[in-house]
PDB file of C-alpha atoms in Angstrom:
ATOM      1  CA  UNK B  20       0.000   0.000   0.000  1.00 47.00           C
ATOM      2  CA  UNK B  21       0.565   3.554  -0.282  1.00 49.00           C
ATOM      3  CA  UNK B  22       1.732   5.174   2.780  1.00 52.00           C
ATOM      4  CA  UNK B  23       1.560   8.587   2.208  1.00 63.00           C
ATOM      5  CA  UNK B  24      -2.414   8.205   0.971  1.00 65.00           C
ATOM      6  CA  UNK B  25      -5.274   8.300   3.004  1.00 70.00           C
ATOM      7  CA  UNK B  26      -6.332   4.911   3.758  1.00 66.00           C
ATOM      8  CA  UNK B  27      -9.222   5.600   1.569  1.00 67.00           C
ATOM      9  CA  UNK B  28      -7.501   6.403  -1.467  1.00 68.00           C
ATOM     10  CA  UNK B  29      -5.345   2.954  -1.021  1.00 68.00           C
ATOM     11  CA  UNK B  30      -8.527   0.791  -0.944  1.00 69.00           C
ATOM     12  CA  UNK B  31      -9.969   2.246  -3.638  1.00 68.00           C
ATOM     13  CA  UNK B  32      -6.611   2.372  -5.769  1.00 65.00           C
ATOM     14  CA  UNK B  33      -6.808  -1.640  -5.188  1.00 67.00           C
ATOM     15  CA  UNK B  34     -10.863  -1.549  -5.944  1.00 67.00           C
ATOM     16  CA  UNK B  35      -9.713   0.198  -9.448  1.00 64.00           C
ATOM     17  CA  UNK B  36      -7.005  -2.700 -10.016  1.00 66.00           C
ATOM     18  CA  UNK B  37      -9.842  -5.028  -9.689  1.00 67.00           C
ATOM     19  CA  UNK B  38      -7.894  -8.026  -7.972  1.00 66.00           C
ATOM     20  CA  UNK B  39      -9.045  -7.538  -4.345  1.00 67.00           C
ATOM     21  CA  UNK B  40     -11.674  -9.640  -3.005  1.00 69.00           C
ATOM     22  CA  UNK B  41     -11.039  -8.557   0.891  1.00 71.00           C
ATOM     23  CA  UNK B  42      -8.903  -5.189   2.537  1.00 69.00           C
ATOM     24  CA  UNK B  43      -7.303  -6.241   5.811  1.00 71.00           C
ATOM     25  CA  UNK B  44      -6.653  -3.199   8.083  1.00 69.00           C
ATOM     26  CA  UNK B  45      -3.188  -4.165  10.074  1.00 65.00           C
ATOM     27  CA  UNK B  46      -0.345  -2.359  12.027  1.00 59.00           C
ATOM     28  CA  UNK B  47      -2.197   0.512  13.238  1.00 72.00           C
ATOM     29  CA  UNK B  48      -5.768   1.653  14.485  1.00 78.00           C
ATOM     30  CA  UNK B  49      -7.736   2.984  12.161  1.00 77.00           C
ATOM     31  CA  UNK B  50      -9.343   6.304  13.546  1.00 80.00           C
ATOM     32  CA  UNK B  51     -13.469   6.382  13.567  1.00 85.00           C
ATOM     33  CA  UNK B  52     -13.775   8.469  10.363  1.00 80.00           C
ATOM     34  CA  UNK B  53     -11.274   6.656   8.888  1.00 76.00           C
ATOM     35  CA  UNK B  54     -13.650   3.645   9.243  1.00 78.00           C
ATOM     36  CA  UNK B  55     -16.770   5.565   8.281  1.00 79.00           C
ATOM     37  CA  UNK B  56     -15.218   6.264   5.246  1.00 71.00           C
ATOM     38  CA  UNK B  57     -14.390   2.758   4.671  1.00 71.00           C
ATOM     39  CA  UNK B  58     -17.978   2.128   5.519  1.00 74.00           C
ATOM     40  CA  UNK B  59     -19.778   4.142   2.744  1.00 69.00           C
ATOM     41  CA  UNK B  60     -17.090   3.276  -0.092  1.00 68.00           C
ATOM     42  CA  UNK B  61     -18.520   1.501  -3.210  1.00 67.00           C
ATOM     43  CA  UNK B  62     -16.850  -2.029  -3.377  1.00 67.00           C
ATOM     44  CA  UNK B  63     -17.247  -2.395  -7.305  1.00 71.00           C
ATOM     45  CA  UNK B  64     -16.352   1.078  -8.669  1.00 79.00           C
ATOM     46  CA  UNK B  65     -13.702   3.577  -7.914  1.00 85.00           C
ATOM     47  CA  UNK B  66     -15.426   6.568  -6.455  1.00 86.00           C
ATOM     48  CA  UNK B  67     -13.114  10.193  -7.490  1.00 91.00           C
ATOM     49  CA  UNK B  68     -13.064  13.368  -5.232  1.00 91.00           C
ATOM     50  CA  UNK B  69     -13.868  16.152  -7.319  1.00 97.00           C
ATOM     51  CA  UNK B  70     -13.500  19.731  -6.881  1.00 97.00           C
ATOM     52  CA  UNK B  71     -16.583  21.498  -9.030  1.00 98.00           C
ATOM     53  CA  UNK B  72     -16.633  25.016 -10.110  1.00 97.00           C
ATOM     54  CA  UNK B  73     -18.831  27.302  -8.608  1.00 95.00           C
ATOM     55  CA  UNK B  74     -21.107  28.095 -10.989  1.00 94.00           C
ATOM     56  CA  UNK B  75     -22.256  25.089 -12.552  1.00 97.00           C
ATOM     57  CA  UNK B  76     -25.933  24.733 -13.662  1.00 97.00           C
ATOM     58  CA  UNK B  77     -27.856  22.296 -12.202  1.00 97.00           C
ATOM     59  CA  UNK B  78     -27.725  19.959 -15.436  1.00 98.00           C
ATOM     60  CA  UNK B  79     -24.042  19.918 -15.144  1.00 98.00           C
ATOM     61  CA  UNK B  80     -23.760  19.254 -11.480  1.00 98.00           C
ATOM     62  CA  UNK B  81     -26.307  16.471 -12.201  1.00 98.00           C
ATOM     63  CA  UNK B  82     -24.213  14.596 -14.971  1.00 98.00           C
ATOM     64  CA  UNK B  83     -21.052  15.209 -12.316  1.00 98.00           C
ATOM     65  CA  UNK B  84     -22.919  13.795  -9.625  1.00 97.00           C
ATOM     66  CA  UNK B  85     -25.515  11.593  -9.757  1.00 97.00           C
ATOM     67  CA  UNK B  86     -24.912   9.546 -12.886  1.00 96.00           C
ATOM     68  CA  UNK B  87     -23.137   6.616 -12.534  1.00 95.00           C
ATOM     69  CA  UNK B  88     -19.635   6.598 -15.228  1.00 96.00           C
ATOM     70  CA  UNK B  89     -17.847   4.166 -16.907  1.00 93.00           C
ATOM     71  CA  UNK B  90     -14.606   3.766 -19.278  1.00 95.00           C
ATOM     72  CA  UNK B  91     -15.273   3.638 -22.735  1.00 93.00           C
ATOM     73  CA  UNK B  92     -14.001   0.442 -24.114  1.00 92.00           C
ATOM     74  CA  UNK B  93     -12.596   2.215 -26.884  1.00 93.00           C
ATOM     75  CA  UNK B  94      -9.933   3.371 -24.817  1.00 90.00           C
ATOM     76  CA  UNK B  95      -8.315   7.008 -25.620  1.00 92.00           C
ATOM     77  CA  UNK B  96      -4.967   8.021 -24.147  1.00 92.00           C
ATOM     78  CA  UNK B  97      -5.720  11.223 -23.649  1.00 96.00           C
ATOM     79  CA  UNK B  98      -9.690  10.902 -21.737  1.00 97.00           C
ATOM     80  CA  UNK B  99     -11.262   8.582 -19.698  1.00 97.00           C
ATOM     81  CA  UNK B 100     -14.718   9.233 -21.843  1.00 97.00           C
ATOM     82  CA  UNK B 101     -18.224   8.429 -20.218  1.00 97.00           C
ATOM     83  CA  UNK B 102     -21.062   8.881 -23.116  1.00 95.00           C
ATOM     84  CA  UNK B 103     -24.163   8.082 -21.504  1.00 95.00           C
ATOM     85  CA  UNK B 104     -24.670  11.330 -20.400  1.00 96.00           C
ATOM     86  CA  UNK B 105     -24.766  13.057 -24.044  1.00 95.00           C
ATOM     87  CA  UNK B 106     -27.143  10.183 -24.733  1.00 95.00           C
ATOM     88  CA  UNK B 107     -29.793  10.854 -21.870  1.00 96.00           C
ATOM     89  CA  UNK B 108     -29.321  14.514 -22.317  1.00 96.00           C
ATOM     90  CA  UNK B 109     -29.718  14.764 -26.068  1.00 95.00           C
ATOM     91  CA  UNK B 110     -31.280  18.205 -27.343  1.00 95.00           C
ATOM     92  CA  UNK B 111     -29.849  19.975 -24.206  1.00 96.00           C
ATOM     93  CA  UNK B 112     -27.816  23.147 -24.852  1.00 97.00           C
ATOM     94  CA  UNK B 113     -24.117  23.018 -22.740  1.00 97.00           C
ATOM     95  CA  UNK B 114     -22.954  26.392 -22.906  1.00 97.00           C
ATOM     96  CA  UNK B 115     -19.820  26.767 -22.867  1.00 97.00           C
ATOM     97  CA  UNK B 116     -18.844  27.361 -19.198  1.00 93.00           C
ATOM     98  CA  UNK B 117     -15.349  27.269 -18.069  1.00 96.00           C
ATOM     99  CA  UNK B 118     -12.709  27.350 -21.172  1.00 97.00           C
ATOM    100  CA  UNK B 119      -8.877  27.669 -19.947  1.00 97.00           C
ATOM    101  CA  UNK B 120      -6.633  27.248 -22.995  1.00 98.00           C
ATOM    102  CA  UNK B 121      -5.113  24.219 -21.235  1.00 98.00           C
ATOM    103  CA  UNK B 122      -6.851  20.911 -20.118  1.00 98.00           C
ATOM    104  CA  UNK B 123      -4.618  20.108 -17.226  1.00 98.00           C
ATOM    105  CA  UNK B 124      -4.359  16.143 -15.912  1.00 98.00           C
ATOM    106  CA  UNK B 125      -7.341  15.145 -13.842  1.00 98.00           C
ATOM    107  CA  UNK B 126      -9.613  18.256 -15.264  1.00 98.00           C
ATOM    108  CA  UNK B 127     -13.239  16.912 -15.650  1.00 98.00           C
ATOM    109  CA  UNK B 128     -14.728  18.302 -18.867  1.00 98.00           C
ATOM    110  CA  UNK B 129     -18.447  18.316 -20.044  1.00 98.00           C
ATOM    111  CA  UNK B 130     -18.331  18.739 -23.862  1.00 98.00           C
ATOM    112  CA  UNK B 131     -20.506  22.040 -24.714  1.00 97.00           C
ATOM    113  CA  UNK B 132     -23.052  22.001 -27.734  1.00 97.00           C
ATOM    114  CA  UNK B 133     -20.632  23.052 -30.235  1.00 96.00           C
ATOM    115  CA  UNK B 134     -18.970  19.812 -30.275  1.00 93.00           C
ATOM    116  CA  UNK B 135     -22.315  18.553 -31.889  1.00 94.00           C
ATOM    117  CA  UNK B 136     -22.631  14.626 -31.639  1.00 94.00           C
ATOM    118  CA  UNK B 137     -20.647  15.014 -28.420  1.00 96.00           C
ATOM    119  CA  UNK B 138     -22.241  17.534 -26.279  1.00 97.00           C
ATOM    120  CA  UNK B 139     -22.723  16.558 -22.954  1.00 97.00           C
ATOM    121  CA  UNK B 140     -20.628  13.772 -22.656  1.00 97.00           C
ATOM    122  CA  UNK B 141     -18.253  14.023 -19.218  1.00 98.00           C
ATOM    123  CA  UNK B 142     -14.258  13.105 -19.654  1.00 98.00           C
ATOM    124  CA  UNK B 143     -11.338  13.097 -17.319  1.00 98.00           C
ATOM    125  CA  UNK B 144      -8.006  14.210 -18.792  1.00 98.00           C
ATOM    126  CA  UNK B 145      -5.071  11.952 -18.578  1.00 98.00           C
ATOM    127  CA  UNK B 146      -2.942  14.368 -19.970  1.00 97.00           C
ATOM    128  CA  UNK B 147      -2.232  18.013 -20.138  1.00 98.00           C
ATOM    129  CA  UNK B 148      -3.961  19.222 -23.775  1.00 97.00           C
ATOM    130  CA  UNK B 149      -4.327  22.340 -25.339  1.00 98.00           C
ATOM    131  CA  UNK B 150      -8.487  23.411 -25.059  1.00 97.00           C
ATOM    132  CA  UNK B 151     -10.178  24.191 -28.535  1.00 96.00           C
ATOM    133  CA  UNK B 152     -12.601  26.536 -26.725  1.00 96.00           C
ATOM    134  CA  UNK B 153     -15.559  24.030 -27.140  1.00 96.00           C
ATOM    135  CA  UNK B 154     -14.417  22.222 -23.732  1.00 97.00           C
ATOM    136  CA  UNK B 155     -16.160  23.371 -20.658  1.00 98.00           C
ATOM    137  CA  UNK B 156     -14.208  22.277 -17.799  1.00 98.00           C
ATOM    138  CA  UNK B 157     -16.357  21.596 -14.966  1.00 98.00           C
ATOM    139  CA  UNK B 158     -14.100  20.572 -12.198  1.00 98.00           C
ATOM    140  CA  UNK B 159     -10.817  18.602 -11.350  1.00 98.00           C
ATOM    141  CA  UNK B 160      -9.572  15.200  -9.311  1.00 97.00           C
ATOM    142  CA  UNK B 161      -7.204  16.376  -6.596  1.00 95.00           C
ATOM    143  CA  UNK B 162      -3.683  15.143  -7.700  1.00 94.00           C
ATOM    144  CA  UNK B 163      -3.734  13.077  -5.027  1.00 90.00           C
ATOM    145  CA  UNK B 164      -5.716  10.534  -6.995  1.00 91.00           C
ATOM    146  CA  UNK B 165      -4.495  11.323 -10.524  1.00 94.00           C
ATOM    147  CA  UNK B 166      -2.806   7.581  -9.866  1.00 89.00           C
ATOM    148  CA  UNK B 167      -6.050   6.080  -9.939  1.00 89.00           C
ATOM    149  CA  UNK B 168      -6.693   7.484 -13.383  1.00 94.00           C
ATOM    150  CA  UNK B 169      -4.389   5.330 -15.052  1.00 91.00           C
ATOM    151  CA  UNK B 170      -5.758   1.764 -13.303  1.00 87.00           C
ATOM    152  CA  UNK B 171      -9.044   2.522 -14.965  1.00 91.00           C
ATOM    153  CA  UNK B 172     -10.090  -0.045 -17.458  1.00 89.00           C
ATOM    154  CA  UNK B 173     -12.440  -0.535 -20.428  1.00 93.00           C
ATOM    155  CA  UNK B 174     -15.983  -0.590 -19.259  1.00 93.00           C
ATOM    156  CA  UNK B 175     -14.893  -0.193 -15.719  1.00 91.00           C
ATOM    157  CA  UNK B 176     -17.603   1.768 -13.957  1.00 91.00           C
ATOM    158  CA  UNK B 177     -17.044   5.130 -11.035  1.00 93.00           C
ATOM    159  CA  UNK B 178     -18.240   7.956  -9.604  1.00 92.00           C
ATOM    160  CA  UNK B 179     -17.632  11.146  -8.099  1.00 95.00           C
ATOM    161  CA  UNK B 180     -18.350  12.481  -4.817  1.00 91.00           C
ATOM    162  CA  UNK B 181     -17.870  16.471  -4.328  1.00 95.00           C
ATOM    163  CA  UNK B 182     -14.854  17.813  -2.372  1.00 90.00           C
ATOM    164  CA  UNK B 183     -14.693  21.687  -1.688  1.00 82.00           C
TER     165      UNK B 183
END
Protein backbone atom coordinates (compact mmCIF):
# COMPACT_ATOMS: atom_id res chain seq x y z
CA UNK A 1 0.00 0.00 0.00
CA UNK A 2 0.56 3.55 -0.28
CA UNK A 3 1.73 5.17 2.78
CA UNK A 4 1.56 8.59 2.21
CA UNK A 5 -2.41 8.20 0.97
CA UNK A 6 -5.27 8.30 3.00
CA UNK A 7 -6.33 4.91 3.76
CA UNK A 8 -9.22 5.60 1.57
CA UNK A 9 -7.50 6.40 -1.47
CA UNK A 10 -5.35 2.95 -1.02
CA UNK A 11 -8.53 0.79 -0.94
CA UNK A 12 -9.97 2.25 -3.64
CA UNK A 13 -6.61 2.37 -5.77
CA UNK A 14 -6.81 -1.64 -5.19
CA UNK A 15 -10.86 -1.55 -5.94
CA UNK A 16 -9.71 0.20 -9.45
CA UNK A 17 -7.00 -2.70 -10.02
CA UNK A 18 -9.84 -5.03 -9.69
CA UNK A 19 -7.89 -8.03 -7.97
CA UNK A 20 -9.05 -7.54 -4.35
CA UNK A 21 -11.67 -9.64 -3.00
CA UNK A 22 -11.04 -8.56 0.89
CA UNK A 23 -8.90 -5.19 2.54
CA UNK A 24 -7.30 -6.24 5.81
CA UNK A 25 -6.65 -3.20 8.08
CA UNK A 26 -3.19 -4.16 10.07
CA UNK A 27 -0.34 -2.36 12.03
CA UNK A 28 -2.20 0.51 13.24
CA UNK A 29 -5.77 1.65 14.48
CA UNK A 30 -7.74 2.98 12.16
CA UNK A 31 -9.34 6.30 13.55
CA UNK A 32 -13.47 6.38 13.57
CA UNK A 33 -13.77 8.47 10.36
CA UNK A 34 -11.27 6.66 8.89
CA UNK A 35 -13.65 3.64 9.24
CA UNK A 36 -16.77 5.57 8.28
CA UNK A 37 -15.22 6.26 5.25
CA UNK A 38 -14.39 2.76 4.67
CA UNK A 39 -17.98 2.13 5.52
CA UNK A 40 -19.78 4.14 2.74
CA UNK A 41 -17.09 3.28 -0.09
CA UNK A 42 -18.52 1.50 -3.21
CA UNK A 43 -16.85 -2.03 -3.38
CA UNK A 44 -17.25 -2.40 -7.30
CA UNK A 45 -16.35 1.08 -8.67
CA UNK A 46 -13.70 3.58 -7.91
CA UNK A 47 -15.43 6.57 -6.45
CA UNK A 48 -13.11 10.19 -7.49
CA UNK A 49 -13.06 13.37 -5.23
CA UNK A 50 -13.87 16.15 -7.32
CA UNK A 51 -13.50 19.73 -6.88
CA UNK A 52 -16.58 21.50 -9.03
CA UNK A 53 -16.63 25.02 -10.11
CA UNK A 54 -18.83 27.30 -8.61
CA UNK A 55 -21.11 28.09 -10.99
CA UNK A 56 -22.26 25.09 -12.55
CA UNK A 57 -25.93 24.73 -13.66
CA UNK A 58 -27.86 22.30 -12.20
CA UNK A 59 -27.72 19.96 -15.44
CA UNK A 60 -24.04 19.92 -15.14
CA UNK A 61 -23.76 19.25 -11.48
CA UNK A 62 -26.31 16.47 -12.20
CA UNK A 63 -24.21 14.60 -14.97
CA UNK A 64 -21.05 15.21 -12.32
CA UNK A 65 -22.92 13.80 -9.62
CA UNK A 66 -25.52 11.59 -9.76
CA UNK A 67 -24.91 9.55 -12.89
CA UNK A 68 -23.14 6.62 -12.53
CA UNK A 69 -19.64 6.60 -15.23
CA UNK A 70 -17.85 4.17 -16.91
CA UNK A 71 -14.61 3.77 -19.28
CA UNK A 72 -15.27 3.64 -22.74
CA UNK A 73 -14.00 0.44 -24.11
CA UNK A 74 -12.60 2.22 -26.88
CA UNK A 75 -9.93 3.37 -24.82
CA UNK A 76 -8.32 7.01 -25.62
CA UNK A 77 -4.97 8.02 -24.15
CA UNK A 78 -5.72 11.22 -23.65
CA UNK A 79 -9.69 10.90 -21.74
CA UNK A 80 -11.26 8.58 -19.70
CA UNK A 81 -14.72 9.23 -21.84
CA UNK A 82 -18.22 8.43 -20.22
CA UNK A 83 -21.06 8.88 -23.12
CA UNK A 84 -24.16 8.08 -21.50
CA UNK A 85 -24.67 11.33 -20.40
CA UNK A 86 -24.77 13.06 -24.04
CA UNK A 87 -27.14 10.18 -24.73
CA UNK A 88 -29.79 10.85 -21.87
CA UNK A 89 -29.32 14.51 -22.32
CA UNK A 90 -29.72 14.76 -26.07
CA UNK A 91 -31.28 18.21 -27.34
CA UNK A 92 -29.85 19.97 -24.21
CA UNK A 93 -27.82 23.15 -24.85
CA UNK A 94 -24.12 23.02 -22.74
CA UNK A 95 -22.95 26.39 -22.91
CA UNK A 96 -19.82 26.77 -22.87
CA UNK A 97 -18.84 27.36 -19.20
CA UNK A 98 -15.35 27.27 -18.07
CA UNK A 99 -12.71 27.35 -21.17
CA UNK A 100 -8.88 27.67 -19.95
CA UNK A 101 -6.63 27.25 -23.00
CA UNK A 102 -5.11 24.22 -21.23
CA UNK A 103 -6.85 20.91 -20.12
CA UNK A 104 -4.62 20.11 -17.23
CA UNK A 105 -4.36 16.14 -15.91
CA UNK A 106 -7.34 15.14 -13.84
CA UNK A 107 -9.61 18.26 -15.26
CA UNK A 108 -13.24 16.91 -15.65
CA UNK A 109 -14.73 18.30 -18.87
CA UNK A 110 -18.45 18.32 -20.04
CA UNK A 111 -18.33 18.74 -23.86
CA UNK A 112 -20.51 22.04 -24.71
CA UNK A 113 -23.05 22.00 -27.73
CA UNK A 114 -20.63 23.05 -30.23
CA UNK A 115 -18.97 19.81 -30.28
CA UNK A 116 -22.31 18.55 -31.89
CA UNK A 117 -22.63 14.63 -31.64
CA UNK A 118 -20.65 15.01 -28.42
CA UNK A 119 -22.24 17.53 -26.28
CA UNK A 120 -22.72 16.56 -22.95
CA UNK A 121 -20.63 13.77 -22.66
CA UNK A 122 -18.25 14.02 -19.22
CA UNK A 123 -14.26 13.11 -19.65
CA UNK A 124 -11.34 13.10 -17.32
CA UNK A 125 -8.01 14.21 -18.79
CA UNK A 126 -5.07 11.95 -18.58
CA UNK A 127 -2.94 14.37 -19.97
CA UNK A 128 -2.23 18.01 -20.14
CA UNK A 129 -3.96 19.22 -23.78
CA UNK A 130 -4.33 22.34 -25.34
CA UNK A 131 -8.49 23.41 -25.06
CA UNK A 132 -10.18 24.19 -28.54
CA UNK A 133 -12.60 26.54 -26.72
CA UNK A 134 -15.56 24.03 -27.14
CA UNK A 135 -14.42 22.22 -23.73
CA UNK A 136 -16.16 23.37 -20.66
CA UNK A 137 -14.21 22.28 -17.80
CA UNK A 138 -16.36 21.60 -14.97
CA UNK A 139 -14.10 20.57 -12.20
CA UNK A 140 -10.82 18.60 -11.35
CA UNK A 141 -9.57 15.20 -9.31
CA UNK A 142 -7.20 16.38 -6.60
CA UNK A 143 -3.68 15.14 -7.70
CA UNK A 144 -3.73 13.08 -5.03
CA UNK A 145 -5.72 10.53 -7.00
CA UNK A 146 -4.50 11.32 -10.52
CA UNK A 147 -2.81 7.58 -9.87
CA UNK A 148 -6.05 6.08 -9.94
CA UNK A 149 -6.69 7.48 -13.38
CA UNK A 150 -4.39 5.33 -15.05
CA UNK A 151 -5.76 1.76 -13.30
CA UNK A 152 -9.04 2.52 -14.97
CA UNK A 153 -10.09 -0.05 -17.46
CA UNK A 154 -12.44 -0.54 -20.43
CA UNK A 155 -15.98 -0.59 -19.26
CA UNK A 156 -14.89 -0.19 -15.72
CA UNK A 157 -17.60 1.77 -13.96
CA UNK A 158 -17.04 5.13 -11.04
CA UNK A 159 -18.24 7.96 -9.60
CA UNK A 160 -17.63 11.15 -8.10
CA UNK A 161 -18.35 12.48 -4.82
CA UNK A 162 -17.87 16.47 -4.33
CA UNK A 163 -14.85 17.81 -2.37
CA UNK A 164 -14.69 21.69 -1.69
Amino acid sequence: MHRHLPLHLQVEHFISMGTIDDVIISNCYPSDEELAILKDLPRNLVCFDVELIDTLPEVERSIVLDELHFNRGDVSANFLRSTQSRVKYKGHEFKVLNAPATIRRGDVVIESSEYGHYAGELQIALADMENSGKSSVVGHVPEIEHFLLDTIRPWQKFRFREVR
